[in-house]
Short mmCIF file of C-alpha atoms in Angstrom, two decimals:
data_model
loop_
_atom_site.label_atom_id
_atom_site.label_comp_id
_atom_site.label_asym_id
_atom_site.label_seq_id
_atom_site.Cartn_x
_atom_site.Cartn_y
_atom_site.Cartn_z
CA MET A 1444 14.17 -55.25 -62.07
CA GLU A 1445 13.87 -55.76 -58.35
CA LEU A 1446 14.37 -58.82 -56.16
CA ASP A 1447 11.36 -59.54 -53.95
CA PRO A 1448 12.40 -58.43 -50.43
CA VAL A 1449 10.14 -61.05 -48.83
CA ILE A 1450 12.00 -63.88 -50.60
CA HIS A 1451 15.43 -62.23 -50.64
CA ALA A 1452 16.25 -62.92 -46.98
CA PRO A 1453 18.55 -65.99 -47.07
CA THR A 1454 16.47 -68.27 -44.83
CA ARG A 1455 13.22 -67.37 -46.58
CA LEU A 1456 14.88 -67.97 -49.96
CA GLN A 1457 15.97 -71.41 -48.75
CA ILE A 1458 12.46 -72.20 -47.49
CA VAL A 1459 10.77 -71.15 -50.73
CA SER A 1460 13.35 -72.99 -52.82
CA LEU A 1461 12.83 -76.18 -50.83
CA LEU A 1462 9.05 -75.90 -51.00
CA ALA A 1463 9.15 -75.25 -54.75
CA ALA A 1464 10.41 -78.82 -55.16
CA ALA A 1465 7.73 -80.41 -52.96
CA GLU A 1466 3.97 -80.62 -52.67
CA GLU A 1467 4.21 -80.05 -48.93
CA ALA A 1468 6.94 -80.34 -46.29
CA GLU A 1469 6.77 -81.06 -42.57
CA PHE A 1470 8.27 -78.49 -40.18
CA ALA A 1471 11.00 -80.79 -38.83
CA PHE A 1472 12.10 -81.75 -42.36
CA VAL A 1473 12.42 -78.10 -43.39
CA ARG A 1474 14.19 -77.20 -40.13
CA ASP A 1475 16.67 -80.06 -40.40
CA THR A 1476 17.30 -79.57 -44.12
CA LEU A 1477 18.03 -75.87 -43.64
CA GLY A 1478 19.89 -76.38 -40.37
CA VAL A 1479 17.97 -73.67 -38.51
CA SER A 1480 16.32 -73.55 -35.10
CA ASP A 1481 12.60 -73.97 -34.48
CA SER A 1482 12.27 -70.28 -33.63
CA VAL A 1483 14.04 -69.12 -36.81
CA LEU A 1484 11.91 -71.37 -39.02
CA SER A 1485 8.74 -70.32 -37.21
CA LYS A 1486 9.54 -66.61 -37.62
CA GLN A 1487 10.55 -66.87 -41.28
CA GLY A 1488 7.64 -69.18 -42.08
CA SER A 1489 5.25 -66.65 -40.54
CA ALA A 1490 6.73 -63.87 -42.69
CA LEU A 1491 6.16 -65.98 -45.80
CA GLU A 1492 2.63 -66.87 -44.66
CA ASN A 1493 1.80 -63.20 -44.00
CA ALA A 1494 2.94 -62.39 -47.55
CA GLY A 1495 0.64 -65.10 -48.89
CA TYR A 1496 3.58 -67.14 -50.22
CA VAL A 1497 3.25 -70.14 -47.90
CA HIS A 1498 0.26 -71.94 -46.44
CA VAL A 1499 0.86 -73.31 -42.94
CA ARG A 1500 -1.22 -76.32 -41.94
CA LYS A 1501 -1.33 -77.64 -38.40
CA GLY A 1502 -2.58 -81.04 -37.40
CA TYR A 1503 -1.77 -84.20 -35.52
CA VAL A 1504 -0.06 -87.45 -36.35
CA GLY A 1505 -1.32 -89.72 -33.61
CA LYS A 1506 -1.16 -87.52 -30.53
CA ARG A 1507 1.78 -85.45 -31.74
CA PRO A 1508 1.13 -81.96 -33.10
CA LYS A 1509 2.69 -81.35 -36.53
CA THR A 1510 3.07 -78.37 -38.82
CA TRP A 1511 3.36 -78.52 -42.61
CA PHE A 1512 4.37 -75.84 -45.11
CA LYS A 1513 3.11 -75.58 -48.67
CA LEU A 1514 4.07 -73.03 -51.30
CA THR A 1515 0.96 -71.20 -52.53
CA ASP A 1516 0.34 -70.34 -56.19
CA ARG A 1517 1.24 -66.76 -55.32
CA GLY A 1518 4.45 -67.95 -53.64
CA ARG A 1519 5.38 -70.12 -56.61
CA ALA A 1520 4.83 -67.20 -59.00
CA ALA A 1521 6.89 -64.89 -56.77
CA PHE A 1522 9.72 -67.44 -56.60
CA THR A 1523 9.67 -67.92 -60.38
CA ALA A 1524 9.84 -64.15 -60.88
CA TYR A 1525 12.63 -63.87 -58.28
CA VAL A 1526 14.76 -66.48 -60.08
CA ALA A 1527 14.10 -64.83 -63.46
CA ASN A 1528 15.13 -61.41 -62.08
CA LEU A 1529 18.23 -62.91 -60.48
CA GLN A 1530 19.14 -64.45 -63.84
CA ARG A 1531 18.79 -61.06 -65.54
CA ILE A 1532 21.07 -59.52 -62.91
CA VAL A 1533 23.83 -62.15 -63.26
CA SER A 1534 23.57 -62.73 -67.03
CA PRO A 1535 26.15 -60.04 -67.96
CA SER A 1536 28.73 -62.20 -66.16
CA GLY A 1537 27.99 -65.12 -68.49
CA LEU A 1538 26.76 -67.27 -65.59
CA ASN A 1539 23.37 -68.90 -65.20
CA VAL A 1540 21.15 -69.42 -62.18
CA VAL A 1541 18.65 -71.32 -64.32
CA GLN A 1542 19.38 -74.43 -66.35
CA GLU A 1543 19.05 -73.76 -70.04
CA GLU A 1544 16.99 -75.99 -72.28
CA ARG A 1545 20.19 -76.97 -74.07
CA GLY A 1546 21.11 -78.94 -70.94
CA GLN A 1547 23.73 -76.41 -69.85
CA PRO A 1548 24.24 -76.72 -66.09
CA ALA A 1549 23.46 -73.71 -63.92
CA GLY A 1550 26.48 -71.60 -62.98
CA ARG A 1551 28.29 -72.28 -66.24
CA PRO A 1552 28.79 -69.73 -69.04
CA LEU A 1553 26.68 -70.28 -72.11
#
């Protein structure tokens, strides 16, 4: 059981986690939510795009250039596998990283 090294970097994990909850997210929203600089988000977003985990779309809103991120099917599958592997790693402690169907909150022993 191995954690995906592409996702495992903290900023990339935050990006993928945020995108997993959205259809698409604009660059400034992701940057501000994560509290990172433009250059950090650009670099980490490119790493995720090169892995095929994120689709980067560029366009304009009026005359302003904009960039949007979207988690690809491959990225969503990799994130799901990452969370499942992380759960297997922490489960001996009795803690959860995933909410159980019984409504047990994450982080609480079963």
